[in-house]
Amino acid sequence: MPRRKRNAGSSSDGTEDSDFSTDLEHTDSSESDGTSRRSARVTRSSARLSQSSQETKNTADHDESPPRTPTGNAPSSESDIDISSPNVSLDESIAKDMSLKDSGSDLSHRPKRRRFHESYNFNMKCPTPGCNSLGHLTGKHERHFSISGCPLYHNLSADECKAPTERQLRYKEKVAELRKKRNSGLSKEQKEKYMEHRQTYGNTREPLLENLTSEYDLDLFRRAQARASEDLEKLRLQGQITEGSNMIKTIAFGRYELDTWYHSPYPEEYARLGRLYMCEFCLKYMKSQTILRRHMAKCVWKHPPGDEIYRKGSISVFEVDGKKNKIYCQNLCLLAKLFLDHKTLYYDVEPFLFYVMTEADNTGCHLIGYFSKEKNSFLNYNVSCILTMPQYMRQGYGKMLIDFSYLLSKVEEKVGSPERPLSDLGLISYRSYWKEVLLRYLHNFQGKEISIKEISQETAVNPVDIVSTLQALQMLKYWKGKHLVLKRQDLIDEWIAKEAKRSNSNKTMDPSCLKWTPPKGT
């Protein structure tokens, strides 16, 4: 008969319960045949199991959880619990055990019976309405007690789960016959043909698939290809994806290999390659490393076109006119779109000026970042698009570009603001820059009354940006019908400490190094 686990009250060394052992000690030791010992054991077990049956009956209406073993875990298999006859009474079970004991068999080698906790629920059943708990979804068990194994829940019968249906068997035999027709291997001529095809077309064509597998599997693959293509066409028509979306994964740019972030509308013949090679000086894009190497051998560019209007140390800024250097500016916009989400300007670059920041060494001026600016902006936008190359991010160059844009606005005697919407990284950079400008101004301010207009005129920051920054810093308060600017000394001290740490850094713009005259509108 199936083994049953010991009661939770049994000792850890495998002996029986203490109260049961005590009853055995009071029996007559002179009875060598053990008749009285077995009678006491049956009487004691009957009483305890009757009490367990009564307690289980009282809790069955409230406990719908699966049965638990003495360790607290659900039974792992049918060997842990006898569920073949759930309606058999406890007395009949005891009598069955007695008949085995009295049959004269050797009980010394029989494994000990496992007994259950008194709260065991014998009325357990599947929670699916109308299910009798018979059968199992896997077909390996006679009963089930959860929805996951319920055949009725899965719209099947217990018989259907036991073995495959005739239809399933016929289909399986048909597939096996079709797959037997597969050729044992490719001939020498076929291999040569396939290798020649691969060498001729490379990755631009699908490899030849005939005779590599059975006709049945090849047909399944072709149908899957057609279905995937149809799904992609539907998504493209709905506007969820665009042609060439996310095709360019990496670019080789100088000594760096950069992972792209967004889709950029490069020509399809380049976008479908997945990897582009770019000249870091003229920004021309190429298909292979060989073409790039040949280009670099004869490329005469070592810095961006246009006028160098700022130089301090190794940092330079070039002003590039989109009308005079159209190809360069278009390539710069295509490159920037790989790392910007909201950029929409690619080819119409003539109305813009591009200010390109570079870092010079013995090989040339390497691109750090840039910002574009309208030649005639009716809303006084001093930045249309701004980008720091990924290899130079988080090094202070972004704030240098922003500071340079406001430096140009000061020379023009205008108040500037970036064009909206800003990208996520752009917004973070501008908020940080505006915070530093305001804290520096408040630290140097010696008067008693302060004006938003005066701050704007001195810093060239738009009043709207100043107010939003003060609100974010909780330095603007409305009191008795007036707006007051609070001078929070804790924020100023924190900014002073950061400035002291960065005192040796050259990541600041020097107005004295700017050699620039505002261009006239064209």
Short mmCIF file of N, CA, C and O in Angstrom, two decimals, residues 67-159:
data_model
loop_
_atom_site.label_atom_id
_atom_site.label_comp_id
_atom_site.label_asym_id
_atom_site.label_seq_id
_atom_site.Cartn_x
_atom_site.Cartn_y
_atom_site.Cartn_z
N PRO A 67 -4.42 20.19 -0.52
CA PRO A 67 -3.97 19.52 0.70
C PRO A 67 -2.51 19.82 0.97
O PRO A 67 -1.72 20.05 0.06
N ARG A 68 -2.17 19.80 2.23
CA ARG A 68 -0.80 20.08 2.64
C ARG A 68 -0.24 18.87 3.39
O ARG A 68 -0.93 18.22 4.16
N THR A 69 1.02 18.59 3.15
CA THR A 69 1.70 17.54 3.89
C THR A 69 2.17 18.09 5.21
O THR A 69 2.11 19.29 5.45
N PRO A 70 2.66 17.25 6.14
CA PRO A 70 3.13 17.77 7.42
C PRO A 70 4.20 18.84 7.30
O PRO A 70 4.39 19.63 8.18
N THR A 71 4.96 18.86 6.20
CA THR A 71 5.99 19.88 6.02
C THR A 71 5.43 21.18 5.52
O THR A 71 6.15 22.15 5.37
N GLY A 72 4.13 21.23 5.14
CA GLY A 72 3.54 22.46 4.66
C GLY A 72 3.49 22.56 3.16
O GLY A 72 2.97 23.50 2.63
N ASN A 73 4.04 21.60 2.42
CA ASN A 73 4.06 21.63 0.97
C ASN A 73 2.96 20.76 0.40
O ASN A 73 2.53 19.79 1.01
N ALA A 74 2.53 21.10 -0.80
CA ALA A 74 1.55 20.28 -1.47
C ALA A 74 2.17 18.95 -1.84
O ALA A 74 3.37 18.85 -2.10
N PRO A 75 1.40 17.84 -1.84
CA PRO A 75 1.96 16.53 -2.20
C PRO A 75 2.56 16.57 -3.59
O PRO A 75 1.97 17.09 -4.52
N SER A 76 3.76 16.04 -3.72
CA SER A 76 4.48 16.11 -4.98
C SER A 76 4.02 15.08 -5.97
O SER A 76 4.16 15.25 -7.18
N SER A 77 3.49 13.99 -5.57
CA SER A 77 3.03 12.95 -6.49
C SER A 77 1.96 12.13 -5.82
O SER A 77 1.67 12.29 -4.64
N GLU A 78 1.38 11.18 -6.57
CA GLU A 78 0.30 10.38 -6.02
C GLU A 78 0.81 9.37 -5.00
O GLU A 78 0.03 8.79 -4.26
N SER A 79 2.14 9.15 -4.97
CA SER A 79 2.67 8.23 -3.98
C SER A 79 2.63 8.79 -2.58
O SER A 79 2.71 8.06 -1.62
N ASP A 80 2.49 10.11 -2.45
CA ASP A 80 2.44 10.73 -1.13
C ASP A 80 1.06 10.65 -0.50
O ASP A 80 0.92 10.84 0.69
N ILE A 81 0.04 10.41 -1.29
CA ILE A 81 -1.32 10.45 -0.76
C ILE A 81 -2.19 9.48 -1.53
O ILE A 81 -2.10 9.38 -2.74
N ASP A 82 -3.02 8.75 -0.82
CA ASP A 82 -3.90 7.77 -1.45
C ASP A 82 -5.20 8.47 -1.82
O ASP A 82 -6.03 8.73 -0.96
N ILE A 83 -5.37 8.81 -3.12
CA ILE A 83 -6.55 9.53 -3.57
C ILE A 83 -7.38 8.68 -4.52
O ILE A 83 -8.26 9.17 -5.19
N SER A 84 -7.06 7.40 -4.62
CA SER A 84 -7.79 6.56 -5.56
C SER A 84 -9.23 6.33 -5.10
O SER A 84 -10.11 6.12 -5.92
N SER A 85 -9.48 6.35 -3.80
CA SER A 85 -10.83 6.12 -3.28
C SER A 85 -11.13 7.14 -2.21
O SER A 85 -11.05 6.86 -1.02
N PRO A 86 -11.47 8.37 -2.60
CA PRO A 86 -11.68 9.42 -1.59
C PRO A 86 -12.91 9.20 -0.74
O PRO A 86 -13.05 9.80 0.30
N ASN A 87 -13.85 8.37 -1.19
CA ASN A 87 -15.09 8.17 -0.45
C ASN A 87 -15.02 7.01 0.55
O ASN A 87 -15.99 6.72 1.25
N VAL A 88 -13.91 6.30 0.61
CA VAL A 88 -13.78 5.19 1.55
C VAL A 88 -13.70 5.75 2.96
O VAL A 88 -12.97 6.69 3.23
N SER A 89 -14.44 5.16 3.86
CA SER A 89 -14.45 5.67 5.23
C SER A 89 -13.15 5.34 5.94
O SER A 89 -12.40 4.46 5.53
N LEU A 90 -12.91 6.03 7.02
CA LEU A 90 -11.68 5.83 7.77
C LEU A 90 -11.67 4.47 8.44
O LEU A 90 -10.63 3.82 8.55
N ASP A 91 -12.85 4.03 8.91
CA ASP A 91 -12.91 2.73 9.58
C ASP A 91 -12.57 1.61 8.60
O ASP A 91 -11.92 0.63 8.94
N GLU A 92 -13.04 1.74 7.33
CA GLU A 92 -12.72 0.73 6.33
C GLU A 92 -11.22 0.71 6.04
O GLU A 92 -10.63 -0.35 5.83
N SER A 93 -10.60 1.87 6.06
CA SER A 93 -9.16 1.93 5.84
C SER A 93 -8.41 1.24 6.96
O SER A 93 -7.44 0.53 6.73
N ILE A 94 -8.87 1.46 8.20
CA ILE A 94 -8.21 0.83 9.35
C ILE A 94 -8.41 -0.68 9.29
O ILE A 94 -7.49 -1.45 9.55
N ALA A 95 -9.61 -1.08 8.93
CA ALA A 95 -9.86 -2.52 8.84
C ALA A 95 -9.00 -3.16 7.77
O ALA A 95 -8.53 -4.29 7.92
N LYS A 96 -8.75 -2.46 6.70
CA LYS A 96 -7.90 -2.98 5.63
C LYS A 96 -6.49 -3.18 6.14
O LYS A 96 -5.83 -4.17 5.84
N ASP A 97 -6.02 -2.22 6.97
CA ASP A 97 -4.68 -2.36 7.55
C ASP A 97 -4.63 -3.54 8.50
O ASP A 97 -3.64 -4.26 8.56
N MET A 98 -5.70 -3.74 9.26
CA MET A 98 -5.74 -4.84 10.22
C MET A 98 -5.68 -6.18 9.51
O MET A 98 -5.05 -7.13 9.97
N SER A 99 -6.38 -6.27 8.38
CA SER A 99 -6.37 -7.53 7.65
C SER A 99 -4.97 -7.86 7.16
O SER A 99 -4.58 -9.03 7.10
N LEU A 100 -4.19 -6.83 6.83
CA LEU A 100 -2.81 -7.08 6.43
C LEU A 100 -1.95 -7.49 7.61
O LEU A 100 -1.07 -8.33 7.48
N LYS A 101 -2.19 -6.88 8.75
CA LYS A 101 -1.39 -7.20 9.93
C LYS A 101 -1.66 -8.59 10.44
O LYS A 101 -0.76 -9.30 10.90
N ASP A 102 -2.93 -9.01 10.40
CA ASP A 102 -3.29 -10.30 10.97
C ASP A 102 -3.05 -11.45 10.00
O ASP A 102 -3.34 -12.59 10.33
N SER A 103 -2.58 -11.15 8.83
CA SER A 103 -2.39 -12.23 7.85
C SER A 103 -1.15 -13.04 8.11
O SER A 103 -0.87 -13.98 7.37
N GLY A 104 -0.41 -12.68 9.14
CA GLY A 104 0.78 -13.44 9.48
C GLY A 104 2.02 -12.99 8.73
O GLY A 104 3.05 -13.64 8.82
N SER A 105 1.94 -11.89 7.98
CA SER A 105 3.11 -11.42 7.25
C SER A 105 4.10 -10.80 8.22
O SER A 105 3.75 -10.38 9.31
N ASP A 106 5.33 -10.74 7.79
CA ASP A 106 6.39 -10.17 8.61
C ASP A 106 6.27 -8.66 8.61
O ASP A 106 6.42 -8.04 7.57
N LEU A 107 5.97 -8.08 9.76
CA LEU A 107 5.76 -6.64 9.86
C LEU A 107 7.04 -5.90 10.18
O LEU A 107 7.04 -4.67 10.16
N SER A 108 8.11 -6.60 10.49
CA SER A 108 9.33 -5.92 10.90
C SER A 108 9.98 -5.17 9.75
O SER A 108 10.66 -4.19 9.96
N HIS A 109 9.79 -5.67 8.49
CA HIS A 109 10.41 -5.02 7.35
C HIS A 109 9.46 -4.12 6.59
O HIS A 109 9.86 -3.52 5.60
N ARG A 110 8.20 -4.05 7.03
CA ARG A 110 7.24 -3.19 6.34
C ARG A 110 7.51 -1.74 6.71
O ARG A 110 7.71 -1.40 7.87
N PRO A 111 7.58 -0.83 5.72
CA PRO A 111 7.84 0.58 6.04
C PRO A 111 6.73 1.17 6.89
O PRO A 111 5.57 0.77 6.80
N LYS A 112 7.11 2.13 7.70
CA LYS A 112 6.15 2.77 8.59
C LYS A 112 5.13 3.56 7.79
O LYS A 112 5.44 4.17 6.78
N ARG A 113 3.90 3.54 8.25
CA ARG A 113 2.84 4.30 7.62
C ARG A 113 3.04 5.78 7.89
O ARG A 113 3.43 6.19 8.97
N ARG A 114 2.74 6.59 6.86
CA ARG A 114 2.80 8.04 7.02
C ARG A 114 1.41 8.53 7.38
O ARG A 114 0.44 8.27 6.69
N ARG A 115 1.34 9.28 8.44
CA ARG A 115 0.06 9.78 8.91
C ARG A 115 -0.04 11.27 8.65
O ARG A 115 0.95 11.98 8.65
N PHE A 116 -1.23 11.72 8.45
CA PHE A 116 -1.47 13.11 8.07
C PHE A 116 -1.87 13.95 9.27
O PHE A 116 -2.30 13.45 10.30
N HIS A 117 -1.70 15.28 9.06
CA HIS A 117 -2.10 16.23 10.08
C HIS A 117 -3.61 16.21 10.23
O HIS A 117 -4.35 15.88 9.29
N GLU A 118 -4.09 16.54 11.43
CA GLU A 118 -5.53 16.46 11.70
C GLU A 118 -6.34 17.38 10.79
O GLU A 118 -7.52 17.12 10.57
N SER A 119 -5.74 18.47 10.24
CA SER A 119 -6.50 19.41 9.43
C SER A 119 -6.50 19.04 7.96
O SER A 119 -6.84 19.86 7.12
N TYR A 120 -6.15 17.83 7.61
CA TYR A 120 -6.12 17.41 6.21
C TYR A 120 -7.53 17.44 5.62
O TYR A 120 -8.48 16.97 6.24
N ASN A 121 -7.65 17.99 4.39
CA ASN A 121 -8.95 18.15 3.76
C ASN A 121 -9.20 17.00 2.78
O ASN A 121 -8.62 16.95 1.71
N PHE A 122 -10.07 16.08 3.15
CA PHE A 122 -10.36 14.93 2.28
C PHE A 122 -11.41 15.26 1.23
O PHE A 122 -11.64 14.45 0.33
N ASN A 123 -12.06 16.41 1.33
CA ASN A 123 -13.10 16.78 0.36
C ASN A 123 -12.55 17.69 -0.74
O ASN A 123 -13.29 18.45 -1.34
N MET A 124 -11.24 17.64 -1.01
CA MET A 124 -10.61 18.48 -2.01
C MET A 124 -11.14 18.14 -3.40
O MET A 124 -11.36 16.98 -3.74
N LYS A 125 -11.33 19.21 -4.24
CA LYS A 125 -11.81 19.00 -5.60
C LYS A 125 -11.35 20.17 -6.46
O LYS A 125 -10.88 21.20 -5.98
N CYS A 126 -11.49 20.00 -7.78
CA CYS A 126 -11.09 21.03 -8.74
C CYS A 126 -12.05 22.22 -8.62
O CYS A 126 -13.27 22.04 -8.56
N PRO A 127 -11.54 23.45 -8.65
CA PRO A 127 -12.43 24.63 -8.52
C PRO A 127 -13.23 24.94 -9.78
O PRO A 127 -14.09 25.80 -9.74
N THR A 128 -12.96 24.26 -10.90
CA THR A 128 -13.72 24.53 -12.12
C THR A 128 -15.16 24.05 -11.95
O THR A 128 -15.39 22.89 -11.59
N PRO A 129 -16.16 24.89 -12.19
CA PRO A 129 -17.56 24.47 -12.02
C PRO A 129 -17.91 23.29 -12.94
O PRO A 129 -17.59 23.30 -14.13
N GLY A 130 -18.55 22.27 -12.37
CA GLY A 130 -18.98 21.10 -13.13
C GLY A 130 -17.92 20.05 -13.34
O GLY A 130 -18.18 19.04 -14.01
N CYS A 131 -16.73 20.24 -12.79
CA CYS A 131 -15.65 19.27 -12.96
C CYS A 131 -15.64 18.30 -11.79
O CYS A 131 -15.83 18.68 -10.63
N ASN A 132 -15.42 17.03 -12.07
CA ASN A 132 -15.38 15.99 -11.04
C ASN A 132 -13.96 15.62 -10.63
O ASN A 132 -13.75 14.60 -9.95
N SER A 133 -12.98 16.41 -11.08
CA SER A 133 -11.57 16.22 -10.72
C SER A 133 -10.93 15.00 -11.36
O SER A 133 -9.78 14.67 -11.04
N LEU A 134 -11.63 14.31 -12.25
CA LEU A 134 -11.06 13.15 -12.91
C LEU A 134 -10.24 13.59 -14.12
O LEU A 134 -10.59 14.52 -14.82
N GLY A 135 -9.14 12.87 -14.38
CA GLY A 135 -8.29 13.16 -15.52
C GLY A 135 -7.28 14.27 -15.22
O GLY A 135 -7.34 14.95 -14.20
N HIS A 136 -6.34 14.42 -16.12
CA HIS A 136 -5.31 15.44 -16.00
C HIS A 136 -4.89 15.87 -17.39
O HIS A 136 -4.90 15.08 -18.33
N LEU A 137 -4.54 17.14 -17.54
CA LEU A 137 -4.20 17.67 -18.85
C LEU A 137 -3.02 16.95 -19.48
O LEU A 137 -2.97 16.76 -20.69
N THR A 138 -2.07 16.51 -18.66
CA THR A 138 -0.91 15.80 -19.18
C THR A 138 -1.21 14.37 -19.57
O THR A 138 -0.43 13.75 -20.29
N GLY A 139 -2.32 13.82 -19.06
CA GLY A 139 -2.63 12.43 -19.31
C GLY A 139 -1.85 11.46 -18.46
O GLY A 139 -1.98 10.25 -18.62
N LYS A 140 -1.04 11.96 -17.52
CA LYS A 140 -0.20 11.10 -16.70
C LYS A 140 -0.79 10.81 -15.33
O LYS A 140 -0.29 9.94 -14.61
N HIS A 141 -1.85 11.51 -14.93
CA HIS A 141 -2.44 11.34 -13.61
C HIS A 141 -3.93 11.07 -13.75
O HIS A 141 -4.57 11.48 -14.72
N GLU A 142 -4.47 10.36 -12.75
CA GLU A 142 -5.88 10.01 -12.78
C GLU A 142 -6.77 11.16 -12.32
O GLU A 142 -7.93 11.23 -12.71
N ARG A 143 -6.23 12.04 -11.46
CA ARG A 143 -7.04 13.13 -10.92
C ARG A 143 -6.24 14.43 -10.96
O ARG A 143 -5.03 14.42 -11.15
N HIS A 144 -6.95 15.54 -10.79
CA HIS A 144 -6.33 16.85 -10.73
C HIS A 144 -7.08 17.69 -9.71
O HIS A 144 -8.23 17.41 -9.39
N PHE A 145 -6.42 18.74 -9.22
CA PHE A 145 -7.03 19.59 -8.20
C PHE A 145 -6.78 21.07 -8.47
O PHE A 145 -6.97 21.89 -7.59
N SER A 146 -6.33 21.43 -9.66
CA SER A 146 -6.09 22.84 -10.01
C SER A 146 -6.58 23.10 -11.42
O SER A 146 -6.74 22.19 -12.23
N ILE A 147 -6.80 24.40 -11.71
CA ILE A 147 -7.30 24.78 -13.04
C ILE A 147 -6.27 24.48 -14.12
O ILE A 147 -6.60 24.12 -15.23
N SER A 148 -4.98 24.62 -13.76
CA SER A 148 -3.94 24.41 -14.77
C SER A 148 -3.94 22.99 -15.32
O SER A 148 -3.57 22.77 -16.46
N GLY A 149 -4.37 22.02 -14.53
CA GLY A 149 -4.40 20.64 -15.00
C GLY A 149 -5.78 20.14 -15.35
O GLY A 149 -5.97 18.95 -15.61
N CYS A 150 -6.77 21.02 -15.37
CA CYS A 150 -8.16 20.61 -15.60
C CYS A 150 -8.44 20.48 -17.10
O CYS A 150 -8.35 21.46 -17.84
N PRO A 151 -8.80 19.31 -17.58
CA PRO A 151 -9.15 19.16 -19.00
C PRO A 151 -10.41 19.95 -19.37
O PRO A 151 -10.49 20.52 -20.46
N LEU A 152 -11.39 20.01 -18.47
CA LEU A 152 -12.63 20.71 -18.77
C LEU A 152 -12.37 22.19 -18.99
O LEU A 152 -12.97 22.81 -19.87
N TYR A 153 -11.47 22.78 -18.20
CA TYR A 153 -11.14 24.19 -18.37
C TYR A 153 -10.52 24.45 -19.73
O TYR A 153 -10.71 25.50 -20.33
N HIS A 154 -9.77 23.50 -20.23
CA HIS A 154 -9.12 23.63 -21.54
C HIS A 154 -10.00 23.08 -22.67
O HIS A 154 -9.48 22.78 -23.76
N ASN A 155 -11.30 22.94 -22.39
CA ASN A 155 -12.27 22.49 -23.41
C ASN A 155 -11.94 21.10 -23.94
O ASN A 155 -12.10 20.81 -25.13
N LEU A 156 -11.47 20.23 -23.08
CA LEU A 156 -11.15 18.86 -23.44
C LEU A 156 -11.82 17.92 -22.45
O LEU A 156 -12.33 18.34 -21.41
N SER A 157 -11.85 16.67 -22.79
CA SER A 157 -12.34 15.64 -21.88
C SER A 157 -11.16 14.86 -21.32
O SER A 157 -10.04 14.94 -21.85
N ALA A 158 -11.43 14.12 -20.27
CA ALA A 158 -10.35 13.33 -19.66
C ALA A 158 -9.82 12.28 -20.63
O ALA A 158 -8.62 11.99 -20.67
N ASP A 159 -10.69 11.72 -21.47
CA ASP A 159 -10.25 10.71 -22.43
C ASP A 159 -9.37 11.32 -23.52
O ASP A 159 -8.41 10.69 -23.99
#
